[in-house]
Structures are given as C-alpha cells and as structure tokens.
Short mmCIF file of C-alpha atoms in Angstrom, two decimals:
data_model
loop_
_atom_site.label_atom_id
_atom_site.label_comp_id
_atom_site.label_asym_id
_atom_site.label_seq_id
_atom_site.Cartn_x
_atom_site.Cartn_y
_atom_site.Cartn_z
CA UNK A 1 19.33 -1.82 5.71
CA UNK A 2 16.96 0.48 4.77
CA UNK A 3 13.83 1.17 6.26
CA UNK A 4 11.07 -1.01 3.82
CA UNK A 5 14.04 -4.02 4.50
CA UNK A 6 13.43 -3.93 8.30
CA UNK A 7 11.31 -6.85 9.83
CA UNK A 8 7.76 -6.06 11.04
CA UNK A 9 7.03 -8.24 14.36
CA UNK A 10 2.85 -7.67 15.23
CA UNK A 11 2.40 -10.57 18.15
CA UNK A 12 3.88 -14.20 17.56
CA UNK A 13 4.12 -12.94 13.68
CA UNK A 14 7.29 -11.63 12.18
CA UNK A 15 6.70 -10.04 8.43
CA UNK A 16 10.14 -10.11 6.81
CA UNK A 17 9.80 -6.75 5.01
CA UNK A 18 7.17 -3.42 5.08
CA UNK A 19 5.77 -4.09 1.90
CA UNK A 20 2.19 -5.94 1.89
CA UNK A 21 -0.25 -7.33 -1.02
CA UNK A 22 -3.58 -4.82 -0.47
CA UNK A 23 -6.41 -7.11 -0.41
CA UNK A 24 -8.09 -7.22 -3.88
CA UNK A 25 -11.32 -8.59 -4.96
CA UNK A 26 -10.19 -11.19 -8.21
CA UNK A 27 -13.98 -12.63 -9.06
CA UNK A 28 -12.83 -15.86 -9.64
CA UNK A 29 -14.45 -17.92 -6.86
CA UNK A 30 -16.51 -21.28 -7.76
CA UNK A 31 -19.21 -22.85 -6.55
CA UNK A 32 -19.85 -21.52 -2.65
CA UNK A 33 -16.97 -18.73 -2.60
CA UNK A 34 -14.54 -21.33 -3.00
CA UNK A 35 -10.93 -19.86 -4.07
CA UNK A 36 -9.17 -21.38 -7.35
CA UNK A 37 -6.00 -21.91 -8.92
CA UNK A 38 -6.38 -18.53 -9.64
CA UNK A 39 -6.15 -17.32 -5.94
CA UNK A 40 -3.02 -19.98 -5.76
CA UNK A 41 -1.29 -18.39 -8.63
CA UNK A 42 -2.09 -15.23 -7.92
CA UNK A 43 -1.71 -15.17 -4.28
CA UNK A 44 1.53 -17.05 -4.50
CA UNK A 45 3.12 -15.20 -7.36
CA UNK A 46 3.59 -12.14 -4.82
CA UNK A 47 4.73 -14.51 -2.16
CA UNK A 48 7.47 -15.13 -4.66
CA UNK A 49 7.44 -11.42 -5.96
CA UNK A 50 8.83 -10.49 -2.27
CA UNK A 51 6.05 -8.81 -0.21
CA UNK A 52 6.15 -9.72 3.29
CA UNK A 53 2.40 -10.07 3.97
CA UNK A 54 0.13 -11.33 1.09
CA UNK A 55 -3.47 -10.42 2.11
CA UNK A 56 -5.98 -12.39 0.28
CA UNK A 57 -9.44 -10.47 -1.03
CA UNK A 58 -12.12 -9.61 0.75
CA UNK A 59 -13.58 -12.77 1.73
CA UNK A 60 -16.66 -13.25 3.18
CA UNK A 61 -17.92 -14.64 6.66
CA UNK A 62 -20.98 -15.65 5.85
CA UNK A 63 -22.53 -16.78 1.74
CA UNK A 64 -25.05 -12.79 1.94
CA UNK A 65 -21.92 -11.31 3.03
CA UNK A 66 -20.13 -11.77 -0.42
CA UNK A 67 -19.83 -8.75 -2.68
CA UNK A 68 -20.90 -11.07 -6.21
CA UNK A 69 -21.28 -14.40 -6.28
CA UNK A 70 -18.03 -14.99 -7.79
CA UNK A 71 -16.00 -13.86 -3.65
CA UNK A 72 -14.22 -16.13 -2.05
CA UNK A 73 -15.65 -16.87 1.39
CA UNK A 74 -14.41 -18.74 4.66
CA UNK A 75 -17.56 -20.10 6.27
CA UNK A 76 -16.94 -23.75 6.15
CA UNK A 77 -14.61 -26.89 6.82
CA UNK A 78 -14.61 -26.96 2.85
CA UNK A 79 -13.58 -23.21 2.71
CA UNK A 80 -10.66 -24.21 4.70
CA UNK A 81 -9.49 -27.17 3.12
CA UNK A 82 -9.49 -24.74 -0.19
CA UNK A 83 -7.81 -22.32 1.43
CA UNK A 84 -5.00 -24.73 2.89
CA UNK A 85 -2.38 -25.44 -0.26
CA UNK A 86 -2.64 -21.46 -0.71
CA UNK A 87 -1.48 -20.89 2.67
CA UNK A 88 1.04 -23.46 2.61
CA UNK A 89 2.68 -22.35 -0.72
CA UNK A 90 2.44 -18.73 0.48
CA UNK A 91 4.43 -19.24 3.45
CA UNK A 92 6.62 -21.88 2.00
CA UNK A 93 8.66 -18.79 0.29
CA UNK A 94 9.22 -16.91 3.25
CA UNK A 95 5.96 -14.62 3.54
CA UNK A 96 3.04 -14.12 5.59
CA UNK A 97 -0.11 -15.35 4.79
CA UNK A 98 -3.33 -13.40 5.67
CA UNK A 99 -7.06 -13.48 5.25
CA UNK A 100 -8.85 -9.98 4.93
CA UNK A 101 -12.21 -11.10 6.67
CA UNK A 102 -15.25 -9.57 5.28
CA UNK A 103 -19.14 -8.91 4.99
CA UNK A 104 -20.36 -6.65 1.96
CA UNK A 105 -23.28 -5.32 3.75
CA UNK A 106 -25.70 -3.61 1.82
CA UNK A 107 -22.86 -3.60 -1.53
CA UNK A 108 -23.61 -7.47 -1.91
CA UNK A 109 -25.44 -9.60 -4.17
CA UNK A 110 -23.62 -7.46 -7.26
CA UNK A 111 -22.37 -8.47 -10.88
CA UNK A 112 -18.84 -8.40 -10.83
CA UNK A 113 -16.53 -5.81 -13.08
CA UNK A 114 -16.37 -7.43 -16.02
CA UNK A 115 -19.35 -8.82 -16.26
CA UNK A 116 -21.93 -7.38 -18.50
CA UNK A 117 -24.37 -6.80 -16.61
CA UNK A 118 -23.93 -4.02 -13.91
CA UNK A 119 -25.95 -3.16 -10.54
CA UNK A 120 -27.45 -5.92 -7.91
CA UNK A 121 -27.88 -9.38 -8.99
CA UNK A 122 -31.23 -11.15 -8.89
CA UNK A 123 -31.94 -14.01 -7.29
CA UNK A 124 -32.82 -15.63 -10.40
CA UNK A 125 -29.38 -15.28 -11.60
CA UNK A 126 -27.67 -16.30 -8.39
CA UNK A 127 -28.39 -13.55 -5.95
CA UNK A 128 -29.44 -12.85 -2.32
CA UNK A 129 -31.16 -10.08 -0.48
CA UNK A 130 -28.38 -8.62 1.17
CA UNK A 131 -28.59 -6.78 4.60
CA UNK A 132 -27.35 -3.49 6.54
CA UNK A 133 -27.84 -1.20 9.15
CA UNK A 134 -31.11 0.28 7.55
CA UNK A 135 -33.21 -0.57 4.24
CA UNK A 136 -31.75 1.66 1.84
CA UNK A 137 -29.71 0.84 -1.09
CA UNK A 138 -26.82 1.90 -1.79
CA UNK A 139 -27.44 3.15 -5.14
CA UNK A 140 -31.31 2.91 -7.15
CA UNK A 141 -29.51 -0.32 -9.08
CA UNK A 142 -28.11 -2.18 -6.62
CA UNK A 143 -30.29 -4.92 -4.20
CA UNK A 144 -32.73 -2.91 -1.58
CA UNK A 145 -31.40 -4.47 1.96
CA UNK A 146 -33.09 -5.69 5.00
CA UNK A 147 -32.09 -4.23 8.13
CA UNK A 148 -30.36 -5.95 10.70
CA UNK A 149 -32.73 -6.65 13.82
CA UNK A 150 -30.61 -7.68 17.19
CA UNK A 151 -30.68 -11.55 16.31
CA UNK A 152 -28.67 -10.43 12.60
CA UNK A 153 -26.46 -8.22 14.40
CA UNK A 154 -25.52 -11.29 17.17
CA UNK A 155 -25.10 -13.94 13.71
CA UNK A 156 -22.92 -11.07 11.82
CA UNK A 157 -20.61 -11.59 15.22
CA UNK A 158 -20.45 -14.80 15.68
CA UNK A 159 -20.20 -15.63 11.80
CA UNK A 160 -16.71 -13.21 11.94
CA UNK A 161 -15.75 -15.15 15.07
CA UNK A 162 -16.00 -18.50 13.39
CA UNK A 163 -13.98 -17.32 10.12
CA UNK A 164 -11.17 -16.09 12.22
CA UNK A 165 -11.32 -19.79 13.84
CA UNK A 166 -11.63 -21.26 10.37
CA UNK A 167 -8.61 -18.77 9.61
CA UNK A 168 -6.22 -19.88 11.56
CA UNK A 169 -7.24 -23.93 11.16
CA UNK A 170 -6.60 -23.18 7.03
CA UNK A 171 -2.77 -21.76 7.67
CA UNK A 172 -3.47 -18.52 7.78
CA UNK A 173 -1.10 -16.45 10.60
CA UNK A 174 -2.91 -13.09 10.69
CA UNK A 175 -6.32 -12.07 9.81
CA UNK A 176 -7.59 -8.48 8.74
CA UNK A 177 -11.21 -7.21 9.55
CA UNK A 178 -12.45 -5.72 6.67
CA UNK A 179 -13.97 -2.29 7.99
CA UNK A 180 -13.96 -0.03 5.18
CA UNK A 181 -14.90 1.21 1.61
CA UNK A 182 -18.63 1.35 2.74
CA UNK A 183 -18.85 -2.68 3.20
CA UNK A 184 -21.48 -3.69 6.52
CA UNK A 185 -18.88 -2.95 9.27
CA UNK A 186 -18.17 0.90 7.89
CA UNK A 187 -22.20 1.03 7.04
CA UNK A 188 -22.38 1.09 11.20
CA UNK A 189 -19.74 3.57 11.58
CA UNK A 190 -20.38 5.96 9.02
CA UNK A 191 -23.39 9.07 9.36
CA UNK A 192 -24.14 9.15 6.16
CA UNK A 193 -25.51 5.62 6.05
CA UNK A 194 -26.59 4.82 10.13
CA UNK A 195 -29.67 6.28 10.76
CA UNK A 196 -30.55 4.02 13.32
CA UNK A 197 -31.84 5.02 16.86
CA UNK A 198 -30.92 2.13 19.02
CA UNK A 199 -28.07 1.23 20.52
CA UNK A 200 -26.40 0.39 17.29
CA UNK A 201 -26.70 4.06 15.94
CA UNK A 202 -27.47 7.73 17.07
CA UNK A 203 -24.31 8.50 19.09
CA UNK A 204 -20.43 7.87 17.78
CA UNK A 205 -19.94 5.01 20.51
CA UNK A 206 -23.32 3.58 19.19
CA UNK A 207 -21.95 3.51 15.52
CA UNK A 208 -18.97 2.02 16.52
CA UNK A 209 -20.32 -0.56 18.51
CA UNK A 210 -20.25 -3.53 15.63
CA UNK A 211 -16.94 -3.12 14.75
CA UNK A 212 -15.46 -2.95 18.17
CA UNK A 213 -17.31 -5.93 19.02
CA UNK A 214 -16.79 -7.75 15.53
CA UNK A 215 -13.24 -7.08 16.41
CA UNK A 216 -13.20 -8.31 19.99
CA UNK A 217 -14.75 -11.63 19.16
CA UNK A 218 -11.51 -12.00 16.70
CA UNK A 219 -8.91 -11.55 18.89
CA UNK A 220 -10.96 -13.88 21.33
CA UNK A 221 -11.07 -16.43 18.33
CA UNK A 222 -7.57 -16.28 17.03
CA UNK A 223 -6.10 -16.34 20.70
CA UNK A 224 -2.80 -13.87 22.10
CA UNK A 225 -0.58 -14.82 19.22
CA UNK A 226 -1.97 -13.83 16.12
CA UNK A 227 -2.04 -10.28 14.78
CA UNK A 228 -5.45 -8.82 14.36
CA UNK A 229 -5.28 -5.93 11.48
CA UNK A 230 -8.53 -3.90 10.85
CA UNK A 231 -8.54 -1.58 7.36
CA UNK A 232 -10.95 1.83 8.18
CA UNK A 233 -12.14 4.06 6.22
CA UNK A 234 -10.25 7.16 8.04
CA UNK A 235 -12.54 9.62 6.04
CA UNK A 236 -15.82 9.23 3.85
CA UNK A 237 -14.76 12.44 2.25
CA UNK A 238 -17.96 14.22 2.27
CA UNK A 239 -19.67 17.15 4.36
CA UNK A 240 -21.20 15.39 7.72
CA UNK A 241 -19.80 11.72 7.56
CA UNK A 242 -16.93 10.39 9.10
CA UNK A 243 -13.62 12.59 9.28
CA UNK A 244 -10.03 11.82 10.52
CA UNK A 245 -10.83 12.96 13.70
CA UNK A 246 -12.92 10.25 14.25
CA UNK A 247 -10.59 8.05 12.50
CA UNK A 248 -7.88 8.62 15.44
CA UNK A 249 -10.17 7.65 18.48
CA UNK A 250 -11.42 4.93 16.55
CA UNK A 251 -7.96 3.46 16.58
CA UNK A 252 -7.53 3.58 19.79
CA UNK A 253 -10.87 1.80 21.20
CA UNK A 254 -9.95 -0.72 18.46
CA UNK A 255 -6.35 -1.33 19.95
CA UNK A 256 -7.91 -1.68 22.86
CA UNK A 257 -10.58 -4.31 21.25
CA UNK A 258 -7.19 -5.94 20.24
CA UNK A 259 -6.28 -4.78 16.95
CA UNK A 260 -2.77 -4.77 16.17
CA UNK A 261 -2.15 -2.32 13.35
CA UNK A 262 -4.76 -0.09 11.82
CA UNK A 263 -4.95 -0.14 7.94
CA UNK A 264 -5.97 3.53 6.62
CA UNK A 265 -7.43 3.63 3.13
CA UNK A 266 -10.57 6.00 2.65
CA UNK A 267 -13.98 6.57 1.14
CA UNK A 268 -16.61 4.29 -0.18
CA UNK A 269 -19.68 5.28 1.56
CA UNK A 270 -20.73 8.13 -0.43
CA UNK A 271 -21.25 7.85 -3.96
CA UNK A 272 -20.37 10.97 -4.95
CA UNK A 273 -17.59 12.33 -2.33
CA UNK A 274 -15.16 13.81 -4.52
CA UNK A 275 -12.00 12.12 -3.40
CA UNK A 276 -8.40 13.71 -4.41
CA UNK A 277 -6.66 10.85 -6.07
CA UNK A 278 -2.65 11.64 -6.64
CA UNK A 279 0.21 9.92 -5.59
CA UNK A 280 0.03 8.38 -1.57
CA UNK A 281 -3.47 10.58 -1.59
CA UNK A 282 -4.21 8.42 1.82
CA UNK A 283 -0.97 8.71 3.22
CA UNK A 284 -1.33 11.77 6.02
CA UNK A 285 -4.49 9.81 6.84
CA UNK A 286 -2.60 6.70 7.57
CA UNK A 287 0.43 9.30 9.34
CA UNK A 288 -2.03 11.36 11.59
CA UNK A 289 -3.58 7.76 12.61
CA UNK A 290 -0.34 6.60 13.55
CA UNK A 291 1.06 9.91 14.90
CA UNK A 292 -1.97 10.50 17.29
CA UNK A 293 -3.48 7.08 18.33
CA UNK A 294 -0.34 5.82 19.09
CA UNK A 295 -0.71 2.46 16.93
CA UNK A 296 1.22 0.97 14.12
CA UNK A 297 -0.27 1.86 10.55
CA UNK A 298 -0.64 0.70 6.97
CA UNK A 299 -0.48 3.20 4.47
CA UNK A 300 -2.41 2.08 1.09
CA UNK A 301 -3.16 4.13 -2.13
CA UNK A 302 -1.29 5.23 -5.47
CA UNK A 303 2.46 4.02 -4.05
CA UNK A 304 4.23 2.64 -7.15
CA UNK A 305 8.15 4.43 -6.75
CA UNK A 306 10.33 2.24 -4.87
CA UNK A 307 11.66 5.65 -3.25
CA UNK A 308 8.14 7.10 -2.16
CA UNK A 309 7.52 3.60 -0.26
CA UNK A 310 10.58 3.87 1.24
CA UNK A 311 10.21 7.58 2.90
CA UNK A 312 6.42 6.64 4.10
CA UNK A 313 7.99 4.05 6.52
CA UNK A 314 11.26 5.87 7.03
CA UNK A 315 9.20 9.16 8.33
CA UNK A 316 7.36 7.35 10.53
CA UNK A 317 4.16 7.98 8.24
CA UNK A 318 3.38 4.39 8.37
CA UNK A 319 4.96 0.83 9.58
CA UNK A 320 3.56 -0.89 6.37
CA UNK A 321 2.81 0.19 2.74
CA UNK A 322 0.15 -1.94 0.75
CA UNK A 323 0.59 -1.91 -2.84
CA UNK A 324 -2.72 -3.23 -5.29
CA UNK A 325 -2.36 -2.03 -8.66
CA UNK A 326 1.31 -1.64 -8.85
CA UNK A 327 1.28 -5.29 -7.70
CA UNK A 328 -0.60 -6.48 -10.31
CA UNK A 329 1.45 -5.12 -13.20
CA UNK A 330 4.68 -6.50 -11.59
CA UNK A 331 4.59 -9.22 -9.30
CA UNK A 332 8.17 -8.95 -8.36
CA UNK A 333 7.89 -4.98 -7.53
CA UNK A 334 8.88 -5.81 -3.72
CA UNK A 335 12.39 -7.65 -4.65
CA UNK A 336 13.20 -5.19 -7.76
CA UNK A 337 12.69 -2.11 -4.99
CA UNK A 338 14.81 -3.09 -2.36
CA UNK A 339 17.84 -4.23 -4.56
CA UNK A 340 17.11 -0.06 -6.09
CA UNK A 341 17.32 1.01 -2.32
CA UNK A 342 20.26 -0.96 -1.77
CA UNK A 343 18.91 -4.33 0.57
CA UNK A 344 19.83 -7.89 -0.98
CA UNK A 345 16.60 -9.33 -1.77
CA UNK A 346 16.77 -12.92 -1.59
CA UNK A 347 16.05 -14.61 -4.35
CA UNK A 348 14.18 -18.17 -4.24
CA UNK A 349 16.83 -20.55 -5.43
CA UNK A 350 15.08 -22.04 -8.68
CA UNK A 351 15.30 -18.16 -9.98
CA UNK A 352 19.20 -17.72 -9.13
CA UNK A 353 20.36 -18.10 -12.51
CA UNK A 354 18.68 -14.67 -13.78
CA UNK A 355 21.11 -12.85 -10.69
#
C-alpha cells in the first residue's frame, strides 16, 4: 500500500485515504449563504473523484462574517437542512464530509471574482459593515471595519460554537476552523494587523487568545468524537508579522485547545508580502509544524504530481495533502494517482464498465 493509500483515523473519524479537497470559495450561494446544486455537484463530484476528506468553502458563522454575499454560511436550522443532501451524498461514496467554519473579518462585504465590480460591496448593493480587531481596512477599496468591543468578541465565539453544533446536526463528521489567509481569526494573531492594547492584543498570548478560545468552544460543541482541524497561516511572509516560529507553539496551545490536525497554508495578511510560489512552496512549513509541535499536519499548495503527494506523506512532511486547483481541473485526480502509485482505487460500481 503506499503511503497516500493508508487510512487517516483523527478521533471517532476514519478518512480512507491522505488526499483531501482544500476548502475553496465557489460564489454560488443564494439567498442567506445558502449552498446550491452547485455545492452538491461540486462537492460530490470529488467524493466520487476519490479524496478522502471533501472540505466544503469557507463558510461563514455568522451573515457579516461572509467574504461576498454570494458564501455559503451555517448560521441557521435552514443552513442545515441545505447542507444535509450534500453531506449525505458525500459520505454515501465512501468519503468524509467536512465544513471549513469561517468569519471573513475585516475581508468581508466584497464583490466576488468574477464579478465586475471589484473592492467592498455597498450596502446598497447587498453589503454590510464588516468588523475586525481594529478599524482599518484592509486595502483603500475594500469596506472600513468596526472594531470588535468585548460584547463582539463574546458573539464571534459563541456564533463559531453554534455552527460547529449546526455542523454536526447537518451530517457533517469533522469541522475545520478557518484561521488563516488574513480572515478575522488570523487578523487577531497576526502583528501586522493587531494593534490592539487589551487583552486581545499587545503580547503573542494576547493575539492568540480568539483563536484558542474560538477553538475551545468547538471541541466543546462537537463533543470527544469529532475531529477538530484548524488551517493557520504558518507565516505572513513579511518583515515583523508572524513567522514559523510562532507557527510551531501555536500548534501546540491549539492541540491542547483540542485541535486535531493543524492545516499549514500561508500568507494573506499583507498585501504585498512577496510570497515564493513553486511547486509544494508551503510544504517545510507544514513539515517543521509537524516535526516540532508534535501534531499531525496538512500540507496544501501547488501539489499536482501523483509522485510529489506521495513523498510529502511518505517523509513524514505531512499526514494529509490538500489539493484546490489540481482538483478542479480533474475531479478524479485522487483515484487516477493511486492506481499510478500502484493502490487499487475502488471504483463506485455504476463507473465499472470504463475499468
């Protein structure tokens, strides 16, 4: 068997492979960040593709905490009931369905990609003031942010607490806490964007503080049996903000907060870091994570070869590789790999005829 063939058991949860669906924003929500047949097709095409954990987009806890209007979000008995045949069909072909939990901090209230328009979104047109640890923007066009006073803080908490309940009520068996790529919870942890002086900024334990305790009111939520993931930001790439240093004792105050495996992809609060994109770019960051915190990884970031994913979790760099892009172009990456590396992929029986 080779190594991306072996099983993955995080808690009660046994993934059936190392290869995961990255979460990725599709824009294709209606009415209150309510997912589609979009999300089902999409969603369950890599279920059938052969990943072993499909994570859904970033979808938000609460309506400001949605990065357009057009996010899914998982605030309401309506969310889940949305939510529910996606699940169902997900895990009805063998994989794991999980929801990548999420609040866009001051990056919400934006037009979407391919929309014409570019920069926040007025409320005229749909959009909210959004909110963050201070009331900067991120960039000149994008939505100027009120700052979260003690009371916001307390709601952000509770609101991820409740989605994690809502979670597990629509069928999904893990949940990811969305920490990264300069969204609300890496606003906190980040210097370059926490210039608060209470106690939820200043020191490193003080800019930690939200996610530890968005991430401790999740595992309370979801109970002992399901697997709490949390994707990080391991390094904002610039002079002064967060390094991979940081990255490593973060990990381990958020195993202890109950986090189960510790996604590593990078960047996202800066603007202008100058990031070196290549092949597996985030890799060592996701290796030295693993390597010195002592936790179980993901590795995320330019892995398309069959063969590279295969030495990242036979080295040890990682216990999971998330694929995005590659995913997109070819749904059924995860089953054409391991036959190339020698497994038996099984095939779902409607699609026997083609082996």
């Amino acid at each position: 068997m080779t190594s991306l063939a072996q099983p993955l058991r995080l808690r009660d949860v046994t993934l059936p492979n190392r290869i995961a669906l990255a979460p990725m924003c599709q824009y294709s929500a209606e009415g209150d960040g309510l997912p589609t047949g979009w999300h089902l097709a999409h969603l369950a095409a890599r279920a059938v593709g052969g990943a072993g954990l499909i994570l859904t987009e970033a979808t938000a806890v609460v309506p400001e905490g949605r990065i357009s209007p057009r996010d899914t979000g998982l605030w309401s008995p309506a969310h889940v009931d949305a939510w529910r045949p996606i699940t169902a069909l997900i895990a009805a072909q063998g994989a794991v369905p999980a929801v990548q939990l999420a609040h866009a901090g001051f990056k919400a209230s934006t037009w979407w990609p391919f929309a014409a328009e570019r920069g926040g979104v007025a409320d005229a047109d749909g959009g909210w003031t959004p909110v963050g640890p201070g009331g900067q923007p991120f960039v000149p066009n994008y939505r100027t942010p009120a700052a979260l006073d003690q009371a916001g803080i307390d709601a952000v908490v509770a609101a991820f607490a409740q989605a994690a309940v809502y979670a597990v009520d629509a069928g999904f068996q893990a949940v990811e806490v969305h920490a990264a790529h300069g969204y609300l919870l890496h606003e906190f942890y980040s210097p370059l964007t926490n210039h608060r002086t209470d106690g939820y900024g200043g020191s490193w334990q003080g800019r930690t503080r939200l996610a530890l305790e968005v991430v401790r009111a999740v595992r309370a939520a979801v109970g002992d049996q399901t697997p709490v993931l949390v994707r990080i930001s391991a390094t904002d790439w610039t002079e002064g903000g967060w390094t991979a240093d940081d990255s490593v004792q973060f990990a381990i105050e958020l195993a202890r907060a109950g986090a189960d495996l510790i996604d590593c992809s990078s960047g996202g609060a800066d603007p202008h870091a100058q990031i070196p994109l290549g092949p597996g770019y985030q890799v060592p960051l996701s290796e030295r994570v693993r390597r010195d915190a002592v936790v179980p990884t993901g590795a995320v970031g330019l892995i398309t070869e069959p063969e590279q994913a295969e030495q990242i979790v036979a080295d040890g760099q990682a216990d999971l590789v998330l694929l995005g892009r590659e995913l997109l172009r070819d749904p059924y990456w995860p089953r054409r790999a391991l036959a190339k590396l020698g497994a038996e992929p099984h095939w779902p029986d409607q699609y026997l005829r083609a082996f």
